[in-house]
Short mmCIF file of C-alpha atoms and ligand atoms in Angstrom, two decimals:
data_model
loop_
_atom_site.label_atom_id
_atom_site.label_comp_id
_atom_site.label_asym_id
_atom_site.label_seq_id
_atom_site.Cartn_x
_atom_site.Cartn_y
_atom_site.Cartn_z
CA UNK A 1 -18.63 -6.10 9.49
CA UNK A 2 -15.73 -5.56 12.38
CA UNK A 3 -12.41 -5.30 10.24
CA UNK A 4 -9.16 -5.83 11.61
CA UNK A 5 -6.16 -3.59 9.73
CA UNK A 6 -3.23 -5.52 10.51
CA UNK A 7 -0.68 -2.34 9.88
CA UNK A 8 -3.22 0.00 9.42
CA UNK A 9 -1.56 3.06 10.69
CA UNK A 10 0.11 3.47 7.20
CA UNK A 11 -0.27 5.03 3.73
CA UNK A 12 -2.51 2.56 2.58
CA UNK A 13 -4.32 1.70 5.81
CA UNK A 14 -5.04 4.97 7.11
CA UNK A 15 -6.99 5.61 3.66
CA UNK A 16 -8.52 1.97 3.27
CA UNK A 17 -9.85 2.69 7.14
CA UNK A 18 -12.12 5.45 5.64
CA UNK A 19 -12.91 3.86 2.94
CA UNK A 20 -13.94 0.96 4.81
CA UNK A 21 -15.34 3.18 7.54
CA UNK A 22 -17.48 4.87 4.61
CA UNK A 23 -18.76 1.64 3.42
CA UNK A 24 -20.50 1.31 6.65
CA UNK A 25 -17.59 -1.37 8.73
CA UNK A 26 -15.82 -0.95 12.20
CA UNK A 27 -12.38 -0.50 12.07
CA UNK A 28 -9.71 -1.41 14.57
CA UNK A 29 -6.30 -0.87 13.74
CA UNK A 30 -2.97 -3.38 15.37
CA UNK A 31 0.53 -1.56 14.23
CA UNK A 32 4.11 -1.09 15.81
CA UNK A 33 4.65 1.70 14.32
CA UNK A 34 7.58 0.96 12.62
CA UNK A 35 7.09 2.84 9.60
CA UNK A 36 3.77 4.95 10.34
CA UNK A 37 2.46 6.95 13.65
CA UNK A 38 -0.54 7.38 15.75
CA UNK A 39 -1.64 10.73 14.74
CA UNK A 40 -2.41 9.26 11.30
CA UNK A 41 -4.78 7.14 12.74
CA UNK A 42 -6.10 10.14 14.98
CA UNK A 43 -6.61 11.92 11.61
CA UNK A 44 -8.53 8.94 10.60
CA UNK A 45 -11.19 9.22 13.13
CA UNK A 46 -11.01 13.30 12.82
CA UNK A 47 -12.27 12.21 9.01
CA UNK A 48 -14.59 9.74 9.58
CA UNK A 49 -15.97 10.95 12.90
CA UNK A 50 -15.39 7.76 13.97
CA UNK A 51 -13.45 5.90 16.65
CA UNK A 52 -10.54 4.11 15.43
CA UNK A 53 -9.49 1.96 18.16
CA UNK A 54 -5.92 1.56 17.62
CA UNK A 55 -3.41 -1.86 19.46
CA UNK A 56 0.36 -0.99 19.26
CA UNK A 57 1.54 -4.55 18.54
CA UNK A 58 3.79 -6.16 15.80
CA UNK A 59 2.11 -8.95 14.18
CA UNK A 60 4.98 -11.51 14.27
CA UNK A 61 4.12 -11.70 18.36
CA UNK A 62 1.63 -14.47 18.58
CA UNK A 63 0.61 -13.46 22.46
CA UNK A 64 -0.43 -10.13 21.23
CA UNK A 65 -1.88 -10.91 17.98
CA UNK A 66 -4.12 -13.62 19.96
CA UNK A 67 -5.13 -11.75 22.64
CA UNK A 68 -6.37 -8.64 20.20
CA UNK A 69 -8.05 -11.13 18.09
CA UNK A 70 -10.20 -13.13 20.49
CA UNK A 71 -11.21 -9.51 22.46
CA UNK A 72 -12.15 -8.22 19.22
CA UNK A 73 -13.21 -11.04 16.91
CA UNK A 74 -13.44 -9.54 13.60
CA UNK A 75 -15.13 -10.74 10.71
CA UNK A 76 -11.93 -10.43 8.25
CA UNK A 77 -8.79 -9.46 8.70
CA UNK A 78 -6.71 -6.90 6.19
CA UNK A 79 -3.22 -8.02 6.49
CA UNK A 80 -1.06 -5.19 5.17
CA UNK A 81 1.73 -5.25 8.21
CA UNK A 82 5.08 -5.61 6.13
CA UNK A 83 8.35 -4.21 5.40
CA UNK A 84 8.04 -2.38 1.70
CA UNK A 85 11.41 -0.83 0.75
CA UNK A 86 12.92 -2.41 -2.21
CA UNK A 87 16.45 -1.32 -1.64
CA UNK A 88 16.41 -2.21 1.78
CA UNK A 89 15.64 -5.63 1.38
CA UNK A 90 18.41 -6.41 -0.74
CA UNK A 91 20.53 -5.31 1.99
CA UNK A 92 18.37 -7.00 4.89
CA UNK A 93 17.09 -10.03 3.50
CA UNK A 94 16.89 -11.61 6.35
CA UNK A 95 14.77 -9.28 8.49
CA UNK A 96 12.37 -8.81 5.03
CA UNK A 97 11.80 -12.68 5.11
CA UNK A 98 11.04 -12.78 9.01
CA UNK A 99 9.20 -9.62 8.86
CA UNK A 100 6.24 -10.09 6.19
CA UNK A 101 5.92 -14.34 6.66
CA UNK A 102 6.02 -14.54 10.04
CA UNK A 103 3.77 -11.34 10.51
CA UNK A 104 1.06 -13.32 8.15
CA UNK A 105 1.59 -16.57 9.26
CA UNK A 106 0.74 -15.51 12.82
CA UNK A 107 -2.08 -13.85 11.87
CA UNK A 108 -3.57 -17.21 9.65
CA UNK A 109 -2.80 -19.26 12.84
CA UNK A 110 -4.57 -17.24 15.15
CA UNK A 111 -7.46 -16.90 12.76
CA UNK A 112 -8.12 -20.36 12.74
CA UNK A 113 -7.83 -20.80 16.53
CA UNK A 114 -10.63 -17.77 16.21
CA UNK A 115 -12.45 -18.62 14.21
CA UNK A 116 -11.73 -15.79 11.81
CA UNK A 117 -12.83 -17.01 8.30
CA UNK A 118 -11.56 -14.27 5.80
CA UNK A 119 -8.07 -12.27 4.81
CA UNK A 120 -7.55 -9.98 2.50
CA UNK A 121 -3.72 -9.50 1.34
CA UNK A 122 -1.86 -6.34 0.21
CA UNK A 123 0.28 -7.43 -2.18
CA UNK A 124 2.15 -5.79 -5.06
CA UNK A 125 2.16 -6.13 -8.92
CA UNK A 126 5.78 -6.81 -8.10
CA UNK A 127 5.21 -10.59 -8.16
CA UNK A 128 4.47 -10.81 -12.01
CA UNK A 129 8.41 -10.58 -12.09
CA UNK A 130 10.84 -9.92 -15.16
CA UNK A 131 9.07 -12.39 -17.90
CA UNK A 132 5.50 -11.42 -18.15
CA UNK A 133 4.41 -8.95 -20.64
CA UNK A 134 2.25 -6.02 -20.01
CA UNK A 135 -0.99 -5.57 -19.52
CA UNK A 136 -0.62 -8.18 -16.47
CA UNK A 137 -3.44 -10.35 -15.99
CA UNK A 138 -4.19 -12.17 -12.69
CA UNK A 139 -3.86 -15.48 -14.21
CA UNK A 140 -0.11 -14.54 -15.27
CA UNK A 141 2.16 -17.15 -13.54
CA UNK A 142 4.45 -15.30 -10.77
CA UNK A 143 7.26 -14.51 -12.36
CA UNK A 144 11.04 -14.71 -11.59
CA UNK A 145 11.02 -11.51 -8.33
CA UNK A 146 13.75 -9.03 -8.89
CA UNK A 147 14.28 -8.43 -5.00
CA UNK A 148 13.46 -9.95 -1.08
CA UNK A 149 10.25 -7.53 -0.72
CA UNK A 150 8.96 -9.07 -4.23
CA UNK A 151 9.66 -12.59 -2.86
CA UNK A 152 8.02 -12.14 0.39
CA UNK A 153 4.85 -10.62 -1.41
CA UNK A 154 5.06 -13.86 -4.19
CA UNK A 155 5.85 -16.48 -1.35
CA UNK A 156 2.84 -14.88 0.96
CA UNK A 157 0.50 -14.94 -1.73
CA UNK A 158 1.48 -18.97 -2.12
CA UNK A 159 0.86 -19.53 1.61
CA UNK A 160 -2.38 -18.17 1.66
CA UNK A 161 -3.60 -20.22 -1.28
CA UNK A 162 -2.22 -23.05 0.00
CA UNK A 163 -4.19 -22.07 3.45
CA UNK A 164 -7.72 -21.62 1.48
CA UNK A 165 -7.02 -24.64 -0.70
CA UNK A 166 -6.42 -26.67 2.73
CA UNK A 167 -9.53 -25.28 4.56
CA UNK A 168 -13.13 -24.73 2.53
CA UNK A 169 -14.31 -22.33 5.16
CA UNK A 170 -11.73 -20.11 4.37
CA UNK A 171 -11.85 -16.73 1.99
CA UNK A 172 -8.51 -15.14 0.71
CA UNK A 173 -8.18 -12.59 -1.35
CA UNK A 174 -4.91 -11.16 -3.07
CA UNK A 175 -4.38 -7.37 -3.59
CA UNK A 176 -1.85 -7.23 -6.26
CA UNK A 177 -1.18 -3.38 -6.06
CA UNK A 178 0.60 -1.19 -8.88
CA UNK A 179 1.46 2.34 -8.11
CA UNK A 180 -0.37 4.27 -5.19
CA UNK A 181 0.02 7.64 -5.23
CA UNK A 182 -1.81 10.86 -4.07
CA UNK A 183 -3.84 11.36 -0.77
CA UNK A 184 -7.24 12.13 1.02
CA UNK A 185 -8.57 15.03 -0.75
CA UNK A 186 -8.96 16.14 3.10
CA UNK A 187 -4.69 17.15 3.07
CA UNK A 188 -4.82 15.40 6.43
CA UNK A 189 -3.37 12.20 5.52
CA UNK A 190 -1.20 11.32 3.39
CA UNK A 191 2.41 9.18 2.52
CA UNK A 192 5.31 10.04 4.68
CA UNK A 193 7.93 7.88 4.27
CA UNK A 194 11.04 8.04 6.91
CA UNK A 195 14.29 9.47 5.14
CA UNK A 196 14.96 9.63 1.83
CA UNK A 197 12.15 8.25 -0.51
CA UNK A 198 12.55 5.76 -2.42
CA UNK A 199 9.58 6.13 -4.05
CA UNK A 200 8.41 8.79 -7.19
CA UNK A 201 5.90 11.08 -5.94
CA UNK A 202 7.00 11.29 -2.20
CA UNK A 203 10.42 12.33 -3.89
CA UNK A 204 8.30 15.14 -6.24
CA UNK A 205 6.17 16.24 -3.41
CA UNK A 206 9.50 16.76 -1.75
CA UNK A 207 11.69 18.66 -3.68
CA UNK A 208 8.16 20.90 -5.01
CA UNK A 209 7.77 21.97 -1.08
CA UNK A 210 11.64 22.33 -1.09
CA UNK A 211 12.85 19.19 1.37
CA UNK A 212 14.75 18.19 -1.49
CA UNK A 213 16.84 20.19 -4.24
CA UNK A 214 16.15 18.10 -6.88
CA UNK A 215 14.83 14.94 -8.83
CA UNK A 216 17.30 12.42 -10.07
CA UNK A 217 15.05 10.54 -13.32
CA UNK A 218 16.70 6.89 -13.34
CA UNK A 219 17.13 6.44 -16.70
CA UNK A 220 16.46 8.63 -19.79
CA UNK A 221 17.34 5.75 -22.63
CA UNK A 222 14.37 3.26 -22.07
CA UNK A 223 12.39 2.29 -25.19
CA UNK A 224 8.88 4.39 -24.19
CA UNK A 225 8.10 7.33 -26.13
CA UNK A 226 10.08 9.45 -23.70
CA UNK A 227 13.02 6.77 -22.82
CA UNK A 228 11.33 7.23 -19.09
CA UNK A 229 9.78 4.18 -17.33
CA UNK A 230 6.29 3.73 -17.07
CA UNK A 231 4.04 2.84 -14.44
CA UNK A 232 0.22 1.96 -13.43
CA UNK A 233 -0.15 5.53 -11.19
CA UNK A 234 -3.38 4.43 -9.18
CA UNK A 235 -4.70 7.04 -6.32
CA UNK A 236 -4.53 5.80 -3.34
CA UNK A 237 -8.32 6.49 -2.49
CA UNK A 238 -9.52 4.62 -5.28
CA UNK A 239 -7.17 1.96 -3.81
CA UNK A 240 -8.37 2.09 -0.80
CA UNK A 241 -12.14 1.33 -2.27
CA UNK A 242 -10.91 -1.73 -3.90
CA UNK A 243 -10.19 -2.99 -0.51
CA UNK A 244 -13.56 -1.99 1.07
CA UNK A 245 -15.11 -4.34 -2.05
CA UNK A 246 -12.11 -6.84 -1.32
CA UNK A 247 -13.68 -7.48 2.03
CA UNK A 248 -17.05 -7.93 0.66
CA UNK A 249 -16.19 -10.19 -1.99
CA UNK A 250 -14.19 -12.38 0.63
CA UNK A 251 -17.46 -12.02 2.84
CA UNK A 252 -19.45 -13.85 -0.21
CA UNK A 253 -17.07 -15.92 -1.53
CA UNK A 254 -14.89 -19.31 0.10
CA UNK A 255 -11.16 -19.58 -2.01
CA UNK A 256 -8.94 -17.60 -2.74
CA UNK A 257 -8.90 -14.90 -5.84
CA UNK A 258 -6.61 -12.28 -7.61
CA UNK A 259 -6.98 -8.92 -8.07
CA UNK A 260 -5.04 -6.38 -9.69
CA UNK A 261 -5.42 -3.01 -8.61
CA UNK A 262 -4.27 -0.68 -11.28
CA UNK A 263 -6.46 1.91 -13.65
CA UNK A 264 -4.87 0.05 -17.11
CA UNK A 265 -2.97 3.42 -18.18
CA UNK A 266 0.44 3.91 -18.03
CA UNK A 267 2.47 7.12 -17.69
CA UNK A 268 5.99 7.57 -17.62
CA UNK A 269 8.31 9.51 -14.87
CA UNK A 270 8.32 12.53 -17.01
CA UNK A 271 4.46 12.50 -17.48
CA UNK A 272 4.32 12.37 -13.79
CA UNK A 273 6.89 15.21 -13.48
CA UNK A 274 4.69 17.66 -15.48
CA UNK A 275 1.56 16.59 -14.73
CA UNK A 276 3.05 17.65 -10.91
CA UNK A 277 4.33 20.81 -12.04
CA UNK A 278 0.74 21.94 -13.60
CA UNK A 279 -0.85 20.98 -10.18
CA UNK A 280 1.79 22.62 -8.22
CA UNK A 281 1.85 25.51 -10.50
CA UNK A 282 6.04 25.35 -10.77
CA UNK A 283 8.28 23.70 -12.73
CA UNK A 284 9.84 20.69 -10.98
CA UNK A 285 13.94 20.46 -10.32
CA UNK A 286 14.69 17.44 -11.99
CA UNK A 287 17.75 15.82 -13.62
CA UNK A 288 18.11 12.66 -16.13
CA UNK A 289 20.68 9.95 -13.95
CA UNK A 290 21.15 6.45 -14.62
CA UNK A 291 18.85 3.57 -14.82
CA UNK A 292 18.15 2.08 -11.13
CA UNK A 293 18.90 -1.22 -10.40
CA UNK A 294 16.07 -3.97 -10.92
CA UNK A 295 13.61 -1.29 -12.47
CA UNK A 296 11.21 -2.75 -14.88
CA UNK A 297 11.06 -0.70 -18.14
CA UNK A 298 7.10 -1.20 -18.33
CA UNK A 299 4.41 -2.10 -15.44
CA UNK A 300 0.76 -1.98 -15.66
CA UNK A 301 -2.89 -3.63 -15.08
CA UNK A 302 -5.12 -5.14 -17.06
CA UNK A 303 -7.72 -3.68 -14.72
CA UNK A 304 -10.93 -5.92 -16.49
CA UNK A 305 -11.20 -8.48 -13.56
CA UNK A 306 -11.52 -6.18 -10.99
CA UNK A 307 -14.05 -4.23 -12.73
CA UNK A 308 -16.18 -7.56 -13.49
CA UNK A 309 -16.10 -9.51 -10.45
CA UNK A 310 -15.87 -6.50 -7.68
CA UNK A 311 -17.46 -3.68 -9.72
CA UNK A 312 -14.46 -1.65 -9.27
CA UNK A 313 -12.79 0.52 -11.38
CA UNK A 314 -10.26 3.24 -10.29
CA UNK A 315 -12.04 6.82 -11.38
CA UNK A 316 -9.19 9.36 -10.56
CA UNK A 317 -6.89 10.36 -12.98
CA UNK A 318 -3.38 11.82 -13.12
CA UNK A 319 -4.40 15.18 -12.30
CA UNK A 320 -6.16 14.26 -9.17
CA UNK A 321 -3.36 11.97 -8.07
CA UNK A 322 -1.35 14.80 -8.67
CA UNK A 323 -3.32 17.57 -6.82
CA UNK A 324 -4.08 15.56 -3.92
CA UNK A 325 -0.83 14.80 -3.28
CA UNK A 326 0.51 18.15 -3.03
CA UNK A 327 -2.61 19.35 -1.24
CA UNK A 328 -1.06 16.72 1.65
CA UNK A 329 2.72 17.78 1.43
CA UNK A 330 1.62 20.96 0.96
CA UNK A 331 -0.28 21.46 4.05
CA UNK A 332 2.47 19.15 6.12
CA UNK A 333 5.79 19.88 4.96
CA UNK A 334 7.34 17.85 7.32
CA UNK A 335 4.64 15.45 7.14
CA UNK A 336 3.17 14.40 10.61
CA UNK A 337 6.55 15.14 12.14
CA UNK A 338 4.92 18.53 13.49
CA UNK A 339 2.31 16.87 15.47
CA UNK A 340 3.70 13.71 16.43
CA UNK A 341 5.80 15.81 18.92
CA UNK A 342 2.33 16.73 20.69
CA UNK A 343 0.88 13.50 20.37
CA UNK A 344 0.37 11.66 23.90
CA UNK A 345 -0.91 7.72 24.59
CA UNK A 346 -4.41 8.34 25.68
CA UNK A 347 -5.76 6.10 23.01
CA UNK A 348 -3.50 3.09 23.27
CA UNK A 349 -5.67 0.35 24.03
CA UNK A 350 -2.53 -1.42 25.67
N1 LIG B 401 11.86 6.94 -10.06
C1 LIG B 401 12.71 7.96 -10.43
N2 LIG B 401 13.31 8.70 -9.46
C2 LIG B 401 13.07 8.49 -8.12
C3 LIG B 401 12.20 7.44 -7.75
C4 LIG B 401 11.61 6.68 -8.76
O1 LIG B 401 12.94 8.18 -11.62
O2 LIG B 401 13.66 9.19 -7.27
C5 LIG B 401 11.21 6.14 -11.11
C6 LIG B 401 11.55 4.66 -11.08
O3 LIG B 401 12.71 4.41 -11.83
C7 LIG B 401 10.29 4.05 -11.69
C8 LIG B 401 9.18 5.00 -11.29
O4 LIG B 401 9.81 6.22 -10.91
O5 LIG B 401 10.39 4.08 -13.10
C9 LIG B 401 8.39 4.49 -10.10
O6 LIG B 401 9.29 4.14 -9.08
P1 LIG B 401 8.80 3.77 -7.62
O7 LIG B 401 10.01 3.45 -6.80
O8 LIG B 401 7.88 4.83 -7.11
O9 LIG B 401 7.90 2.48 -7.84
P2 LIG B 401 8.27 1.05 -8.47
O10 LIG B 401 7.37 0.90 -9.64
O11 LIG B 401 9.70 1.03 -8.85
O12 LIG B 401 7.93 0.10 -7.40
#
């Protein structure tokens, strides 16, 4: 099948294009940019040996978005163009709300004028909310969000059921992710956010390679076995194969359906501080600071669905999340900073 990665140049998209790539699709890839680069998607095809054919375009414009679409006509669309920092969208609700609806809901209207039956959703485990109890299970009401990025993800998931309940020739599937982490066990891709992470492991990749001085742990007191919270750690390759059986699924199946994406297990921020020190073969620089606003003590898959429907199951532990990502920071310290500033346009399709 021709798969369209609607912010593809990213984390996640940059490793679900080999994965999909692997599982025998064509890849093309529409991004601004805003938070990812080309050379990730030049690393991409350097992996694969494939071409990645690559639109800079943002996925609210409607012109763009139709114009790619009817030249390409895909058989499914990924849709993982979005804002994703949790901090920031307190502070820019706004621009969160615009952002992720408008960049989907342009997408679903120019699928229908294509033609384009299926979509498969990133979303986040961050729409289960404050009320359910872990494990989550997909058929877990949303809950009560504790932020705009949760929202958009909750509110996007609604549209896009209410899309496939409204049309029978559509297929929608939801992505709820928990924690990716790691990288290509290549070192040539891998998660490089802009400034200061907000996220765990780009902040321990960071201060291991020595970007950072040290790790502030929000919040020691927590009722876990180490008073640290704990999270669904999932590598982002064996994410990025959920996706490639996402797309098959969707190819099979009319409706929409849930998926968590999570291996079941969770560890805490201190098991994922030494389980990075034994791959990094240091100790880590971190300190105990106070809890973080809207953190959920606990957060984790019941991974059983996934594993029954798709025949997925994550297979890479916490070492290998570990390793992999410092194989990537370690072998681009400043991430792709270093060769962006060689990079030229000769594969812009635009
Ligand atoms: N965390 C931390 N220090 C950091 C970043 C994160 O202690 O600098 C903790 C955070 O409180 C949470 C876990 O690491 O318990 C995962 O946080 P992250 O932001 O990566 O993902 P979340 O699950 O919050 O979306």
């Amino acid at each position: 099948m021709k798969i369209m990665l609607a912010g593809g140049a990213g984390y996640i998209g940059t490793h679900t294009a080999i994965a999909l790539i692997e599982a025998g699709h064509e890849v093309f890839v529409v991004d601004n940019f805003s938070n990812s680069c080309r050379e990730a998607v030049r690393r991409v095809e350097k992996i694969t040996g494939s071409e990645v054919r690559l639109y800079e375009a943002d996925c609210c414009d409607y012109m763009s978005v139709r114009m790619i679409m009817s030249k390409e006509k895909p058989d499914s669309v990924v849709q993982m163009a979005g804002y994703k920092a949790v901090g920031e969208s307190v502070a820019k609700p706004i621009s969160y709300y615009r952002n992720n609806l408008d960049s989907t809901l342009t997408i679903l209207e120019v699928m229908a004028e294509c033609g384009v039956k299926s979509i498969v959703f990133s979303s986040s485990a961050t729409v289960y909310g404050e009320d359910n109890p872990v494990p989550y299970t997909e058929d877990m009401p949303r809950g009560r969000c504790s932020n705009p990025y949760g929202w958009t993800k909750s509110m996007i998931e609604q549209i896009l059921e209410d899309a496939a309940a409204a049309d029978p020739s559509l297929s929608v599937v939801l992505l709820r992710y928990f924690n990716p982490v790691g990288a290509h066990e290549s070192g040539l891709i891998g998660e490089d956010p802009q400034g200061i992470p907000n996220n765990l492991m780009p902040y321990i990749t960071q201060v291991a390679v020595g970007r950072r001085d040290k790790l502030t742990v929000f919040g020691g007191d927590y009722d876990t076995p180490d008073g640290t919270c704990r999270r669904d750690y999932i590598h982002v390759m064996d994410l990025a194969d959920g996706h490639a059986r996402a797309v098959d699924y969707a190819a099979a199946h009319k409706g929409s359906a849930i998926f968590n994406l999570g291996t079941g297990i969770p560890y805490s921020v201190l098991d994922m501080v030494n389980a990075f020190s034994d791959a990094c073969g240091h100790p880590l620089n971190y300190v105990i600071g106070d809890r973080r606003a809207g953190d959920l003590q606990d957060c984790w898959a019941d991974a059983e669905k996934a594993g029954r429907i798709l025949g997925w199951k994550a297979t890479r532990g916490i070492a290998e999340m570990c390793r992999d990502s410092w194989n990537w920071q370690r072998n681009n310290p400043k991430g792709y900073a270093d060769s962006e500033e060689d990079s030229d346009e000769e594969d812009d399709e635009e």
